[in-house]
CSV table of C-alpha atoms and ligand atoms in Angstrom, one decimal:
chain,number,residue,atom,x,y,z
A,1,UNK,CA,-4.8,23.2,27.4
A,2,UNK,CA,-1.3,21.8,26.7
A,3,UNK,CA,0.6,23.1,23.6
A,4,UNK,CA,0.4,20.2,20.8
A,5,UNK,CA,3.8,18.7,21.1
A,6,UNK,CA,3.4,18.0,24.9
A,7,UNK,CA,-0.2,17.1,24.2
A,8,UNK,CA,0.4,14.4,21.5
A,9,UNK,CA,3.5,13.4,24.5
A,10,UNK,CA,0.9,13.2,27.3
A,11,UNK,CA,-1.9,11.6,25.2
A,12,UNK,CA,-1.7,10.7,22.1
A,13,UNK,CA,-0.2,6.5,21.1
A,14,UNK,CA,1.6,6.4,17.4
A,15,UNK,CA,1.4,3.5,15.1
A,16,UNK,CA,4.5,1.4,14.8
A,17,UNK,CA,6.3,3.5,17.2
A,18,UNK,CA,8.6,3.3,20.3
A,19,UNK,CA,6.6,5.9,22.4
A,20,UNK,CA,9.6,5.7,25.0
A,21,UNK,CA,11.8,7.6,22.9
A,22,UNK,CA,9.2,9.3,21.4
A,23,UNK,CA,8.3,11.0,24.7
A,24,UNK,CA,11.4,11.6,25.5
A,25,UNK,CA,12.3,15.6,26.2
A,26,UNK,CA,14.8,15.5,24.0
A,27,UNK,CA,12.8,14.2,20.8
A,28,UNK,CA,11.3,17.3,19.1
A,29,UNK,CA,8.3,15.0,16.8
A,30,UNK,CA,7.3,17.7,13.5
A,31,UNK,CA,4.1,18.6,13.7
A,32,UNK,CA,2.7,19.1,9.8
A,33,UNK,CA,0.0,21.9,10.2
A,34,UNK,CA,-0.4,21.9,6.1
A,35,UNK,CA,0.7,20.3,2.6
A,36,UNK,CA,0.2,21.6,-1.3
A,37,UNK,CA,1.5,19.3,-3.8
A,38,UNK,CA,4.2,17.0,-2.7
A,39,UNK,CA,5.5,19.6,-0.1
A,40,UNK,CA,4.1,19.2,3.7
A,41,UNK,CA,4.8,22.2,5.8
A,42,UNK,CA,5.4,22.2,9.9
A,43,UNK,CA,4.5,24.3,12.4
A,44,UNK,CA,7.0,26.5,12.2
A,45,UNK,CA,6.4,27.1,8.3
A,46,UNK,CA,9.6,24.9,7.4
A,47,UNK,CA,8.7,22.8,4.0
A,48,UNK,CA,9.5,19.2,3.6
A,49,UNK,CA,9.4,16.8,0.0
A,50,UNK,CA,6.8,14.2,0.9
A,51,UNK,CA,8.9,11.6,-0.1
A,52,UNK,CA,6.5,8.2,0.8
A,53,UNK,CA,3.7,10.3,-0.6
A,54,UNK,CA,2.3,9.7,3.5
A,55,UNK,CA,2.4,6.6,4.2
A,56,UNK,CA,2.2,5.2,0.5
A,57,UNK,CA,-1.2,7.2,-0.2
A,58,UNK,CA,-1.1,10.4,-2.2
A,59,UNK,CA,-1.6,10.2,-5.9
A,60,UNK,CA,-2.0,13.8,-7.7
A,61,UNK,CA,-0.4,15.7,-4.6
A,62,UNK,CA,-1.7,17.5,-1.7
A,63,UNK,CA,-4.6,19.7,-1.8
A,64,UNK,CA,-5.6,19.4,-5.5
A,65,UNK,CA,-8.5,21.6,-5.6
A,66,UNK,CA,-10.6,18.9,-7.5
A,67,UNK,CA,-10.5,16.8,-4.6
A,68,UNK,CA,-11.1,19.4,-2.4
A,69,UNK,CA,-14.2,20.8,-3.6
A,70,UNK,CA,-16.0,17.2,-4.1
A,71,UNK,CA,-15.1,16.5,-0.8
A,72,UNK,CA,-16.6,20.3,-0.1
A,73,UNK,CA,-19.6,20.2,-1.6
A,74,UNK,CA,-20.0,16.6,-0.3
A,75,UNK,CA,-19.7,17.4,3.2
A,76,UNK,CA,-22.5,19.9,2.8
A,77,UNK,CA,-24.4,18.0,1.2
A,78,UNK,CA,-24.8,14.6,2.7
A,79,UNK,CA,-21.5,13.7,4.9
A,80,UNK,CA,-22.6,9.3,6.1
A,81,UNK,CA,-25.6,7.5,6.0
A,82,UNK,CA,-25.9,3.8,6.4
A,83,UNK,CA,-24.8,1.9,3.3
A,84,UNK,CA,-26.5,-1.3,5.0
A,85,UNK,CA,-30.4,-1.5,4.2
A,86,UNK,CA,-29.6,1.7,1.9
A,87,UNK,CA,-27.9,3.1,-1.0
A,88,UNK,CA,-26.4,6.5,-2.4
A,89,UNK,CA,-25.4,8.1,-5.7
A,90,UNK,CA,-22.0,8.4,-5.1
A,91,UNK,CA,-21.1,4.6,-4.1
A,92,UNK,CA,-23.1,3.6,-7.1
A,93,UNK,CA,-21.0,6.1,-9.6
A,94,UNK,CA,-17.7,4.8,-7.5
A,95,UNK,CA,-18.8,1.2,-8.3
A,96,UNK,CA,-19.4,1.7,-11.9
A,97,UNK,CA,-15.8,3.2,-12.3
A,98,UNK,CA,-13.9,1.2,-10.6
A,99,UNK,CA,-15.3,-2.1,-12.7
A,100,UNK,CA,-14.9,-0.2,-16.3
A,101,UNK,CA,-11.3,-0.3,-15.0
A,102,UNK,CA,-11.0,-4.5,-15.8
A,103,UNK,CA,-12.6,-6.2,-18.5
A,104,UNK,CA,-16.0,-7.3,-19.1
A,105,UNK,CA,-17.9,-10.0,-16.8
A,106,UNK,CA,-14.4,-10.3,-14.7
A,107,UNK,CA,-14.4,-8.0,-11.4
A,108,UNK,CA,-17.9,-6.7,-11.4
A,109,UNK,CA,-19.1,-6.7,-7.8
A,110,UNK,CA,-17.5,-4.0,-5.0
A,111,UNK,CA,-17.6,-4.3,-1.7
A,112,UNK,CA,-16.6,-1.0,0.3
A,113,UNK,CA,-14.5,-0.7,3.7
A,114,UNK,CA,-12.3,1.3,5.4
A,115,UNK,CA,-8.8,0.8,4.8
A,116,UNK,CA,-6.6,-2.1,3.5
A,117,UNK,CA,-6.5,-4.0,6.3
A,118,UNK,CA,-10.6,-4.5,6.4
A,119,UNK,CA,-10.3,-4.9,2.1
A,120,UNK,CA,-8.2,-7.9,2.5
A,121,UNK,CA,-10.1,-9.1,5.7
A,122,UNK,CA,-13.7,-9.0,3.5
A,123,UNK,CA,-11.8,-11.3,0.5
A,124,UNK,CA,-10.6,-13.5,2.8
A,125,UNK,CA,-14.4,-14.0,4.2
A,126,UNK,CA,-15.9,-13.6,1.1
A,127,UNK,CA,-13.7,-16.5,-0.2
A,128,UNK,CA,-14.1,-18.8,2.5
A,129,UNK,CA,-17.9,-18.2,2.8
A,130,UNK,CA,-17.8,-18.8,-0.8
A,131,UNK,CA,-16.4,-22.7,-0.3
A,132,UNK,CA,-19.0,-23.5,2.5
A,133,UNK,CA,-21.6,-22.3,-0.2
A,134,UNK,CA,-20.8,-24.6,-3.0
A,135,UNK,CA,-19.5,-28.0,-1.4
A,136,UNK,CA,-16.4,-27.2,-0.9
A,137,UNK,CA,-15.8,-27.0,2.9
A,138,UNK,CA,-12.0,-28.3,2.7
A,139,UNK,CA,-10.4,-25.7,1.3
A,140,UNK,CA,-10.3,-23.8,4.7
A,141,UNK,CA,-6.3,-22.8,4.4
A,142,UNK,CA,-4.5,-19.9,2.4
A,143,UNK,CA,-1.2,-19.3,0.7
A,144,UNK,CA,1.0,-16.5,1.5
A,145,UNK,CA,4.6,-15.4,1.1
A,146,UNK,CA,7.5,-15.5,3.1
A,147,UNK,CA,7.9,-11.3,4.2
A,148,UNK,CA,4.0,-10.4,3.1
A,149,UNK,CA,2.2,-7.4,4.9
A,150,UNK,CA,-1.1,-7.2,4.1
A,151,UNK,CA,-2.3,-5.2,7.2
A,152,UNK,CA,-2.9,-5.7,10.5
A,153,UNK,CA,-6.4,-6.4,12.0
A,154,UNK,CA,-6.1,-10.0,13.2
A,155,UNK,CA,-7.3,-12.0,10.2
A,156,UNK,CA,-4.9,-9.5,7.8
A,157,UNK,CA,-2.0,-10.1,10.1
A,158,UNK,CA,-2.1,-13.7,10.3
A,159,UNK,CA,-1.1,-13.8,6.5
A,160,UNK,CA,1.8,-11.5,7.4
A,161,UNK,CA,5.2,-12.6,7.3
A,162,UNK,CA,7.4,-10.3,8.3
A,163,UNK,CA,8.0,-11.4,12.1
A,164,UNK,CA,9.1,-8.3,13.7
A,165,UNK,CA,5.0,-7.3,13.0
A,166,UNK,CA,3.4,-10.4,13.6
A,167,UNK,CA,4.9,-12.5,16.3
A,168,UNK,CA,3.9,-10.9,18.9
A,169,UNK,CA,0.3,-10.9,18.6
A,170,UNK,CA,0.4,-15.2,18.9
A,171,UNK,CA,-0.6,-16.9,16.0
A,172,UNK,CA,-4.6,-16.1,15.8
A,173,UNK,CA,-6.9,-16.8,13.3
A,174,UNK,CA,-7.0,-19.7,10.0
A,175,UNK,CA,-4.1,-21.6,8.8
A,176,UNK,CA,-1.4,-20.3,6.5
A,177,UNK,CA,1.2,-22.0,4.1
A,178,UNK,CA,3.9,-19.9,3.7
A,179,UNK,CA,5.6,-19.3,0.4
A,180,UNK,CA,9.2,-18.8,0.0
A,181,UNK,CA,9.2,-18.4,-4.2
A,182,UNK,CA,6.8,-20.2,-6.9
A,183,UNK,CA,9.0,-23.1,-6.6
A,184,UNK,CA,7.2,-24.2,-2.6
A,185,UNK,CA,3.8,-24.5,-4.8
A,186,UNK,CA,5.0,-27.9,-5.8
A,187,UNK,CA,4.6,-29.1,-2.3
A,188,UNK,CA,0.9,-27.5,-1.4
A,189,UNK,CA,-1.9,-30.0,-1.6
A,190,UNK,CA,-4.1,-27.6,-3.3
A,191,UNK,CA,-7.7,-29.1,-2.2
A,192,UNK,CA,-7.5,-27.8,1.0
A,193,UNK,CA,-6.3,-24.1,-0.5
A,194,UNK,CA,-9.5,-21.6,-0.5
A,195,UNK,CA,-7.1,-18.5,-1.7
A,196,UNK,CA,-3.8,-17.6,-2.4
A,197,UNK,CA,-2.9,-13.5,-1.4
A,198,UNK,CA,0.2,-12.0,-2.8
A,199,UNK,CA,1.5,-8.2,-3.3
A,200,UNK,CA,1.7,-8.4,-6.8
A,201,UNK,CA,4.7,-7.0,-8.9
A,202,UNK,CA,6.6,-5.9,-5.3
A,203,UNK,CA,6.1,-6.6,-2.1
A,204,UNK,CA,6.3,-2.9,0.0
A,205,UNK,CA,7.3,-4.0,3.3
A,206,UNK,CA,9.8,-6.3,2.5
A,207,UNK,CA,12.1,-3.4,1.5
A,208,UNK,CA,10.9,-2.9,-1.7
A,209,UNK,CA,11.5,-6.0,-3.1
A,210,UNK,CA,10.3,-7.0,-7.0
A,211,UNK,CA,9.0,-10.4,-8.2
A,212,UNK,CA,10.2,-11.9,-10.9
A,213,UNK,CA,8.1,-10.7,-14.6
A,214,UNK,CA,5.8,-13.5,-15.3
A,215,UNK,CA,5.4,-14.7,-11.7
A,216,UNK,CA,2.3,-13.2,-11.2
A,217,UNK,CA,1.0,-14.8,-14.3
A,218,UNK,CA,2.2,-18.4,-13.4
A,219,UNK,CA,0.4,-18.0,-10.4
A,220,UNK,CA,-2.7,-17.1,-12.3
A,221,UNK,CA,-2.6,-20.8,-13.7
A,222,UNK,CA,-1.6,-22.2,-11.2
A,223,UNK,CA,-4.6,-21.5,-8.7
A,224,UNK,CA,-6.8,-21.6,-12.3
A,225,UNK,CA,-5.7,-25.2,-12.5
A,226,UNK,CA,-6.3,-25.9,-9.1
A,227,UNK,CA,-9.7,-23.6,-8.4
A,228,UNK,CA,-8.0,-22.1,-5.6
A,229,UNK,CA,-9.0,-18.3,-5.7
A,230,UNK,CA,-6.2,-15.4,-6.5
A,231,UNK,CA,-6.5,-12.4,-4.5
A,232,UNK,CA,-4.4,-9.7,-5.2
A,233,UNK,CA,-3.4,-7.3,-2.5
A,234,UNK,CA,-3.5,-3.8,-4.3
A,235,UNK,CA,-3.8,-1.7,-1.9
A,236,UNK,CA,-0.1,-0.5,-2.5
A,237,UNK,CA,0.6,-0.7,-5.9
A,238,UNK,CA,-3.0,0.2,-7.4
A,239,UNK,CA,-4.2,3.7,-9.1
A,240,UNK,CA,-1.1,4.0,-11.2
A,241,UNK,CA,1.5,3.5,-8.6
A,242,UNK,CA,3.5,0.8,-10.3
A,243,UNK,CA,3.1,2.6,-14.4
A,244,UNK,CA,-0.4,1.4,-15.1
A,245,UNK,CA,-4.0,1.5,-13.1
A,246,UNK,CA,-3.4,-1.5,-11.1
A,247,UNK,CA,-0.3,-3.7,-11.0
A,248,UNK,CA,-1.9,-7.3,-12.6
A,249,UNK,CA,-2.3,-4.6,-15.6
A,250,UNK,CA,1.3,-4.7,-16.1
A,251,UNK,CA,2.7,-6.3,-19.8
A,252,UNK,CA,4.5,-8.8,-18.8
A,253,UNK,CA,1.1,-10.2,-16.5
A,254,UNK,CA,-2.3,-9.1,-17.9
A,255,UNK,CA,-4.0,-11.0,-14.8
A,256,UNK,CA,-7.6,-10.8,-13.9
A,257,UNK,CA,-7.7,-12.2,-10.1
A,258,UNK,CA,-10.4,-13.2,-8.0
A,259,UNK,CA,-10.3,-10.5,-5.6
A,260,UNK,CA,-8.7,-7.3,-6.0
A,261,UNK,CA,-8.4,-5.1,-2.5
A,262,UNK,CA,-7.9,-1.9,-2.8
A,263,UNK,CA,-7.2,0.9,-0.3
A,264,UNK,CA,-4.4,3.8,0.1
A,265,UNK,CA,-4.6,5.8,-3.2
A,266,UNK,CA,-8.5,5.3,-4.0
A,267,UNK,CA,-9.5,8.6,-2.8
A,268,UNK,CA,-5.9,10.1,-3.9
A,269,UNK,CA,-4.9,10.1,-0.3
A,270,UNK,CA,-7.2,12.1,1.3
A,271,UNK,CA,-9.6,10.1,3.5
A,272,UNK,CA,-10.1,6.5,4.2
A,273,UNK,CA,-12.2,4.1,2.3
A,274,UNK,CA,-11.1,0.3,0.6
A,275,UNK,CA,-13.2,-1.7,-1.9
A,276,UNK,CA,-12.3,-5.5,-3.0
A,277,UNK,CA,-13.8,-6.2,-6.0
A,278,UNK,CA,-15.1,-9.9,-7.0
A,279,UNK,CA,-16.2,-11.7,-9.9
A,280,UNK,CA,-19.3,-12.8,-10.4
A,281,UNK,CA,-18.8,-16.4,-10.2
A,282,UNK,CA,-18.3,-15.6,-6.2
A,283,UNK,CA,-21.0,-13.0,-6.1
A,284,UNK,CA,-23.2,-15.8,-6.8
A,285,UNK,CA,-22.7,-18.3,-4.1
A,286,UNK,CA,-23.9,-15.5,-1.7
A,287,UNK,CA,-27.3,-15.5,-3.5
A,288,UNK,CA,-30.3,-17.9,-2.5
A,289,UNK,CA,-30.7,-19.1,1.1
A,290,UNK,CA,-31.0,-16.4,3.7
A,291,UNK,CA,-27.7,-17.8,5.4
A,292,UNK,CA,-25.9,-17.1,2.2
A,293,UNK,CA,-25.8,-13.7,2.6
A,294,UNK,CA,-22.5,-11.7,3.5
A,295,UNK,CA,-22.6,-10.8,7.2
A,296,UNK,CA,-20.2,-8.6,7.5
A,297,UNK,CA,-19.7,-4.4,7.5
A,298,UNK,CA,-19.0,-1.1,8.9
A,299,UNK,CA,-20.5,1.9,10.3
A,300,UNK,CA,-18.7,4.0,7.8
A,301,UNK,CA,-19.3,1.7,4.8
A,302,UNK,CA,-19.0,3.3,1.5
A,303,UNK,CA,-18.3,6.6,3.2
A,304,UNK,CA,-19.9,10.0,0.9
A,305,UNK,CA,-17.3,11.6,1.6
A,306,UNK,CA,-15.0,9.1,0.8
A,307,UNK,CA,-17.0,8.2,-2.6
A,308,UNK,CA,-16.6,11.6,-3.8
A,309,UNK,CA,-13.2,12.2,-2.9
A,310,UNK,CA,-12.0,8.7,-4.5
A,311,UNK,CA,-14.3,9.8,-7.9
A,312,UNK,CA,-12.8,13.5,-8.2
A,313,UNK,CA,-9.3,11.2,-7.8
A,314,UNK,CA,-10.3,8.7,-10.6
A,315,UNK,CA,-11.5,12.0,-12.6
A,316,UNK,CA,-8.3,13.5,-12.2
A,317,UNK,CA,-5.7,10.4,-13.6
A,318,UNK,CA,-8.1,11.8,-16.7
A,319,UNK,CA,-8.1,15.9,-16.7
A,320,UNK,CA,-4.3,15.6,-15.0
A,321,UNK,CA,-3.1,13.1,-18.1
A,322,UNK,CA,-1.6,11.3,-15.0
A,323,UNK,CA,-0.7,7.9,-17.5
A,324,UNK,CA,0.8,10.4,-20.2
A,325,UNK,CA,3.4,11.7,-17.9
A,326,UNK,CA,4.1,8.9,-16.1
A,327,UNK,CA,6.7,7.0,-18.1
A,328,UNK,CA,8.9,10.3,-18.2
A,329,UNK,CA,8.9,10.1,-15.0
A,330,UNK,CA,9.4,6.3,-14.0
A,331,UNK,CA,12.1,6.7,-16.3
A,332,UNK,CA,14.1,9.8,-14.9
A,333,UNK,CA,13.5,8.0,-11.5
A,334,UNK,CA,15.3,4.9,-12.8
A,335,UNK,CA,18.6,7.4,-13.9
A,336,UNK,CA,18.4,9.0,-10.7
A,337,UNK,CA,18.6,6.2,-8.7
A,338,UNK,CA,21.2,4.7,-10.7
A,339,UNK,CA,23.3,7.8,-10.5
A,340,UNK,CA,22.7,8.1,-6.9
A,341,UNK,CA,24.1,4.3,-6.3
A,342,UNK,CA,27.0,4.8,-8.2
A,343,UNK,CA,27.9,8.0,-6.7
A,344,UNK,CA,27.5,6.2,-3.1
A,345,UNK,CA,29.3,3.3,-1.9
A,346,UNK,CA,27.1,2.7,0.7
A,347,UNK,CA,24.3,1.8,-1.5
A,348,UNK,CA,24.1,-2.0,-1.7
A,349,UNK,CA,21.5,-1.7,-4.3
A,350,UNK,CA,18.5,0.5,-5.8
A,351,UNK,CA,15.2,-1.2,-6.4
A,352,UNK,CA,11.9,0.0,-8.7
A,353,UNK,CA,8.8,-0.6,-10.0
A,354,UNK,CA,7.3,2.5,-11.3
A,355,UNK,CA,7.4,5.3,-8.8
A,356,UNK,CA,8.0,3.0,-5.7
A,357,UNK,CA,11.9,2.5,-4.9
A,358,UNK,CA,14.0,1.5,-2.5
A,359,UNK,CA,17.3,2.0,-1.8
A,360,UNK,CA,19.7,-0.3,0.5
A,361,UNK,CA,22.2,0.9,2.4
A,362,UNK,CA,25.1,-2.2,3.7
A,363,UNK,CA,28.9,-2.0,5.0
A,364,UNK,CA,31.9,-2.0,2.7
A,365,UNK,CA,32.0,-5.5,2.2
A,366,UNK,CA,28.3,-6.3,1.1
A,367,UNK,CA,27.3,-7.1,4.6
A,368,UNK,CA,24.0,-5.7,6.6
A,369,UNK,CA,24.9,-3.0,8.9
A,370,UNK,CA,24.0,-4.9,12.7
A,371,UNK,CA,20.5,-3.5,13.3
A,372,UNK,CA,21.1,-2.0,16.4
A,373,UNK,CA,22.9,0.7,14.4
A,374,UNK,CA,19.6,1.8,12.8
A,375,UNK,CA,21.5,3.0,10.1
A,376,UNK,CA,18.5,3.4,7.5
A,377,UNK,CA,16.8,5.2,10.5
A,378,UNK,CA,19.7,7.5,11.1
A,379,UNK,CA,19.7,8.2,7.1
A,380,UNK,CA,16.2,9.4,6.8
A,381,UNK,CA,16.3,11.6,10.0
A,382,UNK,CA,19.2,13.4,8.5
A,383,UNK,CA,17.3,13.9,5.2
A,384,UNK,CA,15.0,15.9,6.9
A,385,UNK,CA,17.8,18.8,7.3
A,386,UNK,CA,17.7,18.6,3.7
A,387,UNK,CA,13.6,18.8,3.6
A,388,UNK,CA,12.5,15.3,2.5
A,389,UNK,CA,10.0,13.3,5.0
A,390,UNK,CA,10.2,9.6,3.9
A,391,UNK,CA,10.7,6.8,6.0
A,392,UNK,CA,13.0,3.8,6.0
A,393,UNK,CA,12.1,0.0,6.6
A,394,UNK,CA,15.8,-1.3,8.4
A,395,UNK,CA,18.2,0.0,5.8
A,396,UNK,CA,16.4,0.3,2.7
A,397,UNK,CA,15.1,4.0,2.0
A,398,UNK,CA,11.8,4.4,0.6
A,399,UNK,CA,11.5,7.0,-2.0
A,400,UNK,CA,8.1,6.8,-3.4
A,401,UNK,CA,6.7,10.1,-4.4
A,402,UNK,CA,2.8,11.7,-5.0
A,403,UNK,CA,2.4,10.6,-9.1
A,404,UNK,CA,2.2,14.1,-9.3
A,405,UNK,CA,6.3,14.8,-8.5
A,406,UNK,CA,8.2,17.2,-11.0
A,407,UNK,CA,11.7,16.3,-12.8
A,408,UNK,CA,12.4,19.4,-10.7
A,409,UNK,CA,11.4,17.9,-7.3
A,410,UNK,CA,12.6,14.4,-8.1
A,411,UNK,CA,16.1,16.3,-8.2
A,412,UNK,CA,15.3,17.4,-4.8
A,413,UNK,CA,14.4,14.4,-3.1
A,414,UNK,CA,17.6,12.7,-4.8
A,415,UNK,CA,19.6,15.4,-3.8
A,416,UNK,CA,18.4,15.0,-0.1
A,417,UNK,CA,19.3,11.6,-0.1
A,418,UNK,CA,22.6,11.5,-1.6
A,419,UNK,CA,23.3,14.7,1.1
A,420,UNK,CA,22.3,12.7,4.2
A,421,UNK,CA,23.9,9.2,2.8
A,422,UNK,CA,26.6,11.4,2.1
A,423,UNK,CA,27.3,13.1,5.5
A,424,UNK,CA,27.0,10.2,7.2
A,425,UNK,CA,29.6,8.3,8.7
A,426,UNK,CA,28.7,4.9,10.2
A,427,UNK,CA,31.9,4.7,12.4
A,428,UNK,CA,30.9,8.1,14.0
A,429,UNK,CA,28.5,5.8,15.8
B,1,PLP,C1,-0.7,-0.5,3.7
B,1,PLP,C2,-1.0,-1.8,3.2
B,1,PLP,C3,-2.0,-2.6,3.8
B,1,PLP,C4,-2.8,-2.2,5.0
B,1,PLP,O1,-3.5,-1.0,4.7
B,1,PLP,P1,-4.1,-0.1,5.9
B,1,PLP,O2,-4.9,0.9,5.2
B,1,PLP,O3,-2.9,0.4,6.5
B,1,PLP,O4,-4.9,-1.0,6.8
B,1,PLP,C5,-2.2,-3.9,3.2
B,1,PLP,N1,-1.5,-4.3,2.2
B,1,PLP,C6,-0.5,-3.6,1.7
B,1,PLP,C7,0.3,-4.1,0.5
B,1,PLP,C8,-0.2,-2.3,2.2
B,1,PLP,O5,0.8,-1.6,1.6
């Protein structure tokens, strides 16, 4: 048997990665072997800040015994059976939670995946299953913005628009209007629009970039006017990510969509399961003939183990009085970051919404570094000597840490930062 490291080299194929340099002899890749609150540790017992809470996932931090032991006693108890032609306890408890989250008769049916690539995948179905079902076979086309990522199956993808992801796969699937603001809406003809999908509040992989308050809101009347259906890709910004449960919660929006897909934090970041919630007024264009029905699913739909683990989470924002320490923190974040950009020339600008910020690097005179520089890559390699794991998208830092962080370790994962912005010297390269 090959040690891990030359292993993973031989064998193993990494998401979103250039495996030529990461095979290369001279790359030494970390292997994480364990993690305990926001810290992951490697195999050689060296501790690292998780500073994109992995991969935009953890809520309450690593290991939170909670979790643990539902997922425990789970696994010993019943670890899958089919959710299709039967039910279990768990997905029906998971169910009932997540719809007490919105108000009454407004999101009310869930329907479980895998991850947030399949949640968006079943709302886009659902929705255009939903317009063959009541007379409404035009509206075959969706809206999306310019720089969206809403995951990458095929059908997920095609919304995309951040090229560098998605042109490379052709151009598969249904047809897309692109989006560059609130503005383009003036030029859709919206009879032929079944759904439009947006990130609300920011959109992740477009560097961390905020909408405008209220947008999310005018876009609720808007596809209201025009019975085009709203679908809200949460599966970033939900379970408290952005300050409150989900995003379309936020003041200055109070929007109740169509579909809601959620994925990442539901079971706190432990295992993989997605639900997208619907209204009833969809629900019920499934009922009646036997074609009406919604053929679509997974083995591992509505996972046990997933159920419990995404309950003991939703417990937890509770017991943990997640919502009650959260502003504090959003808050000191917001200081931080301020203090860090004005400490660091470097630092074209800082941007946040709750405990998800980014922070852009440029040259001297306002301009993007030239890409092949990787300067945002170079950055968050070297703030691994200082012990945070985060990664960059092109030169914009993600700092998005578990809900659970400390003023204590937000000082650390600053510190990092400023340290490796600091050190660096972009005409060394
Ligand atoms: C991560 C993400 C997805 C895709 O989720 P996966 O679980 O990686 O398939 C979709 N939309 C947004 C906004 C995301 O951040």
């Amino acid at each position: 048997m090959l040690e891990p490291v030359a292993a993973d080299k031989s064998y193993c194929w990494h998401p979103f990665t250039r495996q030529g340099e990461w095979c290369d002899p001279d790359h030494d890749p970390l292997m994480i072997v364990r993690a305990e609150g926001v810290w992951l540790y490697d195999s050689f017992g060296k501790k690292y800040l998780d500073g994109n809470s992995s991969i935009w996932t953890n809520i309450h931090g690593h290991s939170r015994p909670e979790i643990i032991s539902a997922i425990q006693r789970q696994a010993a108890t019943l670890a899958h059976s089919s959710f299709l032609g039967l039910g279990h306890p768990l997905a029906s408890e998971l169910a009932e939670k997540l719809v007490s989250y919105f108000a009454p008769n407004t999101l009310e049916r869930v329907f479980f995946s895998d991850n947030g690539s399949t949640a968006i995948e079943v709302a886009l179905k659902m929705s255009l299953q939903s317009r063959l079902q009541t007379g409404q076979g035009k509206r075959v086309r969706f809206l999306a913005f310019d720089n969206a990522y809403h995951g990458d199956t095929l059908g997920a993808a095609s919304l995309g628009g951040v090229s560098r992801f998605c042109s490379r796969a052709g151009s598969p699937g249904f047809t897309v209007e692109r989006l560059g603001s609130i503005a383009d809406l003036d030029h859709i003809d919206p009879e032929t629009i079944t759904a439009l999908v947006i990130e609300p509040l920011i959109q992740g992989v477009n560097e961390m970039r905020p909408w405008p308050p209220g947008m999310l809101k005018q876009l609720r009347e808007w596809t209201s006017r025009h019975g085009v259906h709203l679908v809200l890709d949460e599966v970033m910004t939900g379970f408290g990510r952005t300050g409150t449960m989900f995003a379309c919660q936020n003041e200055n929006e109070n929007v109740t969509p169509d579909f809601i897909c959620l994925a990442k934090g539901l079971t706190g970041g432990t295992l993989p399961l997605a639900a997208t919630i619907t209204t009833a007024a969809v629900y019920e264009t499934f009922l009646g003939a036997d074609e009406n029905a919604f053929y679509y699913g997974h083995s591992y739909t509505a996972n046990p183990l997933g159920c419990a683990a995404a309950i003991a989470s939703l417990k937890l924002f509770e017991s943990a009085r997640t919502f009650i320490h959260l502003p504090a923190k959003i808050a000191y974040l917001a200081e931080s970051l301020q203090q860090l950009e004005s400490t660091h020339p470097a630092i074209h600008e800082t941007r946040q919404c709750g405990l998800i910020s980014g922070i852009e690097l440029r040259q001297a005179n306002g301009e993007k570094f030239p890409a092949n520089l990787r300067i945002g890559e170079k950055i968050t390699q070297a703030a691994r000597a200082h012990g945070l794991i985060t990664r960059n998208i092109l030169d914009t830092i993600v700092l998005m840490p578990p809900l659970s962080i400390t003023r204590e370790e937000l000082d650390f994962a600053i510190h990092a930062i400023g340290k490796a912005i600091g050190n660096y010297d972009p005409a060394a390269c």
